[in-house]
Amino acid sequence: MSATLETRLGYAPQSAATLAAYLSCIPRVCAILGGDPSAWRIEEVGDGNLNLVFIVKGPMGGVAVKQALPYVRLVGESWPLPLSRAHYEHMALTEQARLTGRLVPEILHYDETLALIVMELLEPHIIMRRGMIAAAVYPKFADDISTFMARTLYFTSDLALTADRKKAMIAAFAGNTALCKITEDLIFTDPYRVAELNRWTSPQLDAYAARWREDGDLKVAVSRLKLKFLSCAEAMLHGDLHTGSIMLTPDDTRVIDPEFAFMGPMGFDAGAIVANFVINYFSHDGHEEAPGARDAYRERVLAMLETIWTSFREKFLDLWRNNATGDAYPTSLFQGVDGEARLEAERQAYMDRLWADTVGFAGAKMIRRILGLAHNIDLELIADKDRRATCEARALTLARDMMVNAGSYRSVADVANAARRLRVEMKSY
Ligand code: ADP
Ligand code: MG
C-alpha cells in the first residue's frame, strides 16, 4: 500500500521529538515561544480527519503547527492524499487574511516542502461545534461569519475581479482536485448509492437509507448540485465551512482549515453554514436534560441562522454597490434613465438565486452527515440511538425537501419554520 503514497525530497512527517529542532531555526517563532527549545512543550492534538496538528508552548507564548500527511489520517495509509493540500490551504488562508484580517489565524511560517504551516495559537478558543453542543452563546458570530462570507466570496468573484485576475485565481486553485474529489464522492454521490464507506444509525435508519437510494427526484437534485459544484467557478470557496472549521470565544471568531479551497459555487460555503446550524438545532433533542430544557437555545440557533443569512445578503449587496470593479455587469451598460434601478433589481435577483443554491447545498451537506462517511458530533454524541435516530430522521426529511423543492424556501425564515414544524410533527424516526 505504502508504495502508492506520495514522497517528496525533504519531506518527513514531524513528531513532537523533531519539531522543536525545526522550529528553533525560525526566529519569528522563537520570539513568540521564548526560552530554550528544550523547554518547549509539544503535543499532537489533531482531532480532525486529515492532518497532523501540534500545539507548541514555550515560556512566553504558543503556536500551532499543521502538517499534511501523504494519506488521510482518519483512514490510514490505504487512502493516499497529496501533500499539495497544504499549498492550497496556505494560499486560501493568505487570501482570506488579506480580505478579512483577523477572522483567520495569522500565518507565522510556511514550508512548502514539509507541507507545514506554523500559525497563531488560538487560545482559549474552542471548536464552535463543541460550544454549540454545550449550548454556548456567541453574540458576535453572526456578524463575523457574514462578514467572512461576504468579503471572501464577493472579492474573489467576477463582480470584483477583472476577467484576467479571475482566471488566474481559477488556475491557481485548479490543482486541488484530490480534495474536490472527496467532496464530489462523499457529499454528492455516495449517500445516494450503496458504498462501502457509508454508515448510519442502524437498524433505526435502515429504511431511510434504502429509500434515499431509490429516490429518483433526490438523485436528480443532487446531480444538479454536483454539476454546479464541478462546473461553476464563481468565487474562492473555503470549501469546508462547517462549525468544526470555526474556533471562537464569545468575542473572537476565527475560520480555520481551508484546505478544500477552490473556485466554486458560492452557495456551497453558505450552505455549509446553514446545514450545520439546522443539524445543531435538531440535535438538542438528544442533549437536553429534560424535554424543553433547551427551547430557548434552539430558538437562539434559528435566530442566529436568520441573522447570518440576512446580514450576509446585505453585506454582499453593499460590497457590490460600492466596489463593482469586476468585468461582470459593466457600468457602461447601466447608465440610462432606469439603469441603476435595473441593476439593483438584478442584484436582488442574484441574491435570490444564490439563496436557492444555498438551500440545495445545505440539504446535501445535511444528508452526507447522516448517511455518508463523515458524521458530526452534534448527532454522534447522542448515546441513545433511538433519540439520535429521531433527530437524524427529522434532519433527513427536511434536507430532502430542501434539495428537491429548493425554490419553495423563499427566505431563511422558511427554512427555520420548516425545521420547527418538523420537530413537532415527526414524533419519532
Ligand atoms: P484537519 O484538516 O486535519 O481537519 P484542522 O485544521 O481542522 O485539521 O485542525 C484540527 C484541530 O486542531 C482543530 O479541530 C483544533 O482543535 C486544532 N487546531 C487547528 N488549528 C489551530 C490553531 N491555530 N490554534 C489552536 N488549535 C488549532
Ligand atoms: Mg481539514
Short mmCIF file of C-alpha atoms in Angstrom, two decimals, residues 175-374:
data_model
loop_
_atom_site.label_atom_id
_atom_site.label_comp_id
_atom_site.label_asym_id
_atom_site.label_seq_id
_atom_site.Cartn_x
_atom_site.Cartn_y
_atom_site.Cartn_z
CA GLY A 175 -4.84 21.62 -8.95
CA ASN A 176 -6.71 20.98 -5.70
CA THR A 177 -8.51 18.15 -7.47
CA ALA A 178 -7.98 15.43 -4.86
CA LEU A 179 -9.74 17.44 -2.17
CA CYS A 180 -12.55 18.41 -4.54
CA LYS A 181 -12.93 14.73 -5.41
CA ILE A 182 -13.51 13.89 -1.75
CA THR A 183 -16.44 16.32 -1.78
CA GLU A 184 -17.70 15.09 -5.13
CA ASP A 185 -17.74 11.48 -3.91
CA LEU A 186 -18.63 11.77 -0.22
CA ILE A 187 -21.22 14.54 -0.45
CA PHE A 188 -22.74 14.33 -3.89
CA THR A 189 -22.55 10.62 -4.74
CA ASP A 190 -22.01 8.01 -2.04
CA PRO A 191 -25.01 8.74 0.22
CA TYR A 192 -27.29 8.00 -2.75
CA ARG A 193 -25.83 4.59 -3.64
CA VAL A 194 -24.52 1.52 -1.89
CA ALA A 195 -20.98 2.49 -0.89
CA GLU A 196 -18.56 0.78 1.42
CA LEU A 197 -17.84 3.97 3.37
CA ASN A 198 -21.47 4.86 4.13
CA ARG A 199 -22.74 4.45 7.66
CA TRP A 200 -25.80 5.48 9.59
CA THR A 201 -27.59 4.81 12.86
CA SER A 202 -28.60 1.21 12.31
CA PRO A 203 -31.03 -0.50 12.36
CA GLN A 204 -33.14 2.59 13.16
CA LEU A 205 -32.43 4.40 9.89
CA ASP A 206 -32.01 1.38 7.58
CA ALA A 207 -35.31 2.11 5.85
CA TYR A 208 -34.38 5.77 5.32
CA ALA A 209 -31.01 4.86 3.80
CA ALA A 210 -32.74 2.40 1.44
CA ARG A 211 -35.42 4.92 0.42
CA TRP A 212 -32.86 7.68 -0.15
CA ARG A 213 -31.02 5.32 -2.56
CA GLU A 214 -34.21 4.70 -4.55
CA ASP A 215 -35.40 8.31 -4.75
CA GLY A 216 -35.24 9.50 -8.37
CA ASP A 217 -36.19 13.11 -7.59
CA LEU A 218 -33.46 13.30 -4.98
CA LYS A 219 -30.85 11.79 -7.29
CA VAL A 220 -31.69 14.36 -9.96
CA ALA A 221 -31.48 17.14 -7.37
CA VAL A 222 -28.12 16.01 -6.00
CA SER A 223 -26.75 15.53 -9.51
CA ARG A 224 -27.68 19.10 -10.43
CA LEU A 225 -25.88 20.31 -7.33
CA LYS A 226 -22.87 18.16 -8.18
CA LEU A 227 -22.78 19.60 -11.69
CA LYS A 228 -22.81 23.10 -10.23
CA PHE A 229 -20.00 22.19 -7.84
CA LEU A 230 -17.98 20.75 -10.74
CA SER A 231 -18.54 23.48 -13.28
CA CYS A 232 -19.34 26.80 -11.62
CA ALA A 233 -16.16 28.71 -10.72
CA GLU A 234 -18.00 31.62 -9.12
CA ALA A 235 -15.65 32.58 -6.27
CA MET A 236 -12.94 31.27 -3.95
CA LEU A 237 -14.62 28.93 -1.51
CA HIS A 238 -13.39 27.87 1.90
CA GLY A 239 -14.74 24.51 0.81
CA ASP A 240 -15.44 23.02 4.25
CA LEU A 241 -17.14 25.84 6.14
CA HIS A 242 -18.85 23.90 8.92
CA THR A 243 -18.89 24.64 12.63
CA GLY A 244 -15.91 22.28 13.08
CA SER A 245 -13.84 24.70 10.96
CA ILE A 246 -14.51 27.62 13.28
CA MET A 247 -12.66 28.32 16.53
CA LEU A 248 -14.01 31.04 18.73
CA THR A 249 -14.66 32.66 22.06
CA PRO A 250 -17.75 34.77 22.77
CA ASP A 251 -15.89 37.78 21.39
CA ASP A 252 -13.42 36.47 18.82
CA THR A 253 -14.17 34.35 15.74
CA ARG A 254 -11.61 32.57 13.53
CA VAL A 255 -12.19 30.42 10.49
CA ILE A 256 -9.59 27.63 10.16
CA ASP A 257 -8.79 24.72 7.85
CA PRO A 258 -9.38 25.95 4.25
CA GLU A 259 -7.57 23.01 2.62
CA PHE A 260 -10.63 22.27 0.43
CA ALA A 261 -10.44 25.76 -1.08
CA PHE A 262 -11.08 26.13 -4.81
CA MET A 263 -13.04 28.32 -7.19
CA GLY A 264 -16.59 27.03 -6.91
CA PRO A 265 -20.24 27.99 -6.42
CA MET A 266 -20.83 30.45 -3.54
CA GLY A 267 -23.88 28.56 -2.32
CA PHE A 268 -21.66 25.68 -1.27
CA ASP A 269 -19.97 27.71 1.50
CA ALA A 270 -23.20 29.40 2.58
CA GLY A 271 -24.99 26.04 2.50
CA ALA A 272 -22.41 24.50 4.83
CA ILE A 273 -23.22 27.07 7.50
CA VAL A 274 -26.98 26.62 7.05
CA ALA A 275 -26.68 22.81 7.20
CA ASN A 276 -24.65 22.80 10.37
CA PHE A 277 -26.99 25.20 12.14
CA VAL A 278 -30.04 23.15 11.19
CA ILE A 279 -28.36 19.92 12.32
CA ASN A 280 -27.39 21.55 15.58
CA TYR A 281 -30.99 22.75 16.02
CA PHE A 282 -32.34 19.22 15.69
CA SER A 283 -29.59 17.69 17.84
CA HIS A 284 -30.63 19.37 21.09
CA ASP A 285 -33.49 16.91 21.50
CA GLY A 286 -30.75 14.36 22.09
CA HIS A 287 -28.78 16.50 24.52
CA GLU A 288 -31.28 18.35 26.66
CA GLU A 289 -31.55 17.33 30.29
CA ALA A 290 -35.39 17.31 30.20
CA PRO A 291 -37.79 17.83 27.28
CA GLY A 292 -37.99 21.55 26.55
CA ALA A 293 -34.96 22.43 28.67
CA ARG A 294 -33.19 23.80 25.60
CA ASP A 295 -36.13 25.52 23.94
CA ALA A 296 -34.53 28.93 24.36
CA TYR A 297 -31.22 27.78 22.90
CA ARG A 298 -32.94 26.07 19.97
CA GLU A 299 -34.66 29.33 19.11
CA ARG A 300 -31.38 31.16 19.50
CA VAL A 301 -29.79 28.83 16.92
CA LEU A 302 -32.53 29.59 14.40
CA ALA A 303 -32.40 33.31 15.15
CA MET A 304 -28.64 33.28 14.61
CA LEU A 305 -29.11 31.41 11.33
CA GLU A 306 -31.60 34.04 10.13
CA THR A 307 -29.24 36.86 11.09
CA ILE A 308 -26.31 35.16 9.34
CA TRP A 309 -28.12 34.96 6.02
CA THR A 310 -29.81 38.37 6.15
CA SER A 311 -26.57 40.10 7.22
CA PHE A 312 -24.60 38.22 4.58
CA ARG A 313 -27.08 39.29 1.93
CA GLU A 314 -26.94 42.95 2.97
CA LYS A 315 -23.14 42.99 3.27
CA PHE A 316 -22.67 41.31 -0.10
CA LEU A 317 -25.08 43.76 -1.77
CA ASP A 318 -23.29 46.72 -0.17
CA LEU A 319 -19.93 45.48 -1.43
CA TRP A 320 -21.44 45.15 -4.90
CA ARG A 321 -22.95 48.64 -4.83
CA ASN A 322 -19.67 50.19 -3.71
CA ASN A 323 -16.95 48.02 -5.28
CA ALA A 324 -18.19 46.98 -8.71
CA THR A 325 -14.66 46.69 -10.06
CA GLY A 326 -15.14 43.42 -11.95
CA ASP A 327 -15.88 42.73 -15.58
CA ALA A 328 -19.40 41.43 -14.91
CA TYR A 329 -22.26 43.92 -15.26
CA PRO A 330 -20.28 46.74 -16.96
CA THR A 331 -21.37 50.10 -15.58
CA SER A 332 -21.47 51.50 -19.13
CA LEU A 333 -24.48 49.27 -19.79
CA PHE A 334 -26.46 50.66 -16.86
CA GLN A 335 -26.16 54.39 -17.27
CA GLY A 336 -29.54 55.10 -18.87
CA VAL A 337 -32.53 56.56 -17.05
CA ASP A 338 -33.55 53.33 -15.33
CA GLY A 339 -30.03 51.87 -15.35
CA GLU A 340 -29.41 51.90 -11.61
CA ALA A 341 -32.92 50.59 -10.91
CA ARG A 342 -32.42 47.70 -13.35
CA LEU A 343 -29.03 46.93 -11.85
CA GLU A 344 -30.37 46.99 -8.31
CA ALA A 345 -33.22 44.66 -9.29
CA GLU A 346 -30.65 42.33 -10.83
CA ARG A 347 -28.53 42.42 -7.67
CA GLN A 348 -31.57 41.32 -5.68
CA ALA A 349 -32.31 38.58 -8.22
CA TYR A 350 -28.69 37.40 -7.97
CA MET A 351 -29.03 37.04 -4.21
CA ASP A 352 -32.30 35.15 -4.64
CA ARG A 353 -30.58 32.68 -6.96
CA LEU A 354 -27.69 32.37 -4.51
CA TRP A 355 -30.19 31.63 -1.73
CA ALA A 356 -31.78 28.85 -3.83
CA ASP A 357 -28.31 27.32 -4.39
CA THR A 358 -27.60 27.65 -0.67
CA VAL A 359 -30.78 25.77 0.27
CA GLY A 360 -29.92 22.90 -2.06
CA PHE A 361 -26.29 22.63 -0.98
CA ALA A 362 -27.35 22.79 2.67
CA GLY A 363 -29.65 19.81 2.11
CA ALA A 364 -26.83 17.80 0.51
CA LYS A 365 -24.50 18.67 3.38
CA MET A 366 -27.07 17.52 5.95
CA ILE A 367 -27.68 14.18 4.25
CA ARG A 368 -23.99 13.34 3.96
CA ARG A 369 -23.57 13.86 7.72
CA ILE A 370 -26.24 11.26 8.45
CA LEU A 371 -25.94 8.65 5.68
CA GLY A 372 -22.33 9.16 4.48
CA LEU A 373 -18.84 8.59 5.87
CA ALA A 374 -18.14 11.72 7.93
#
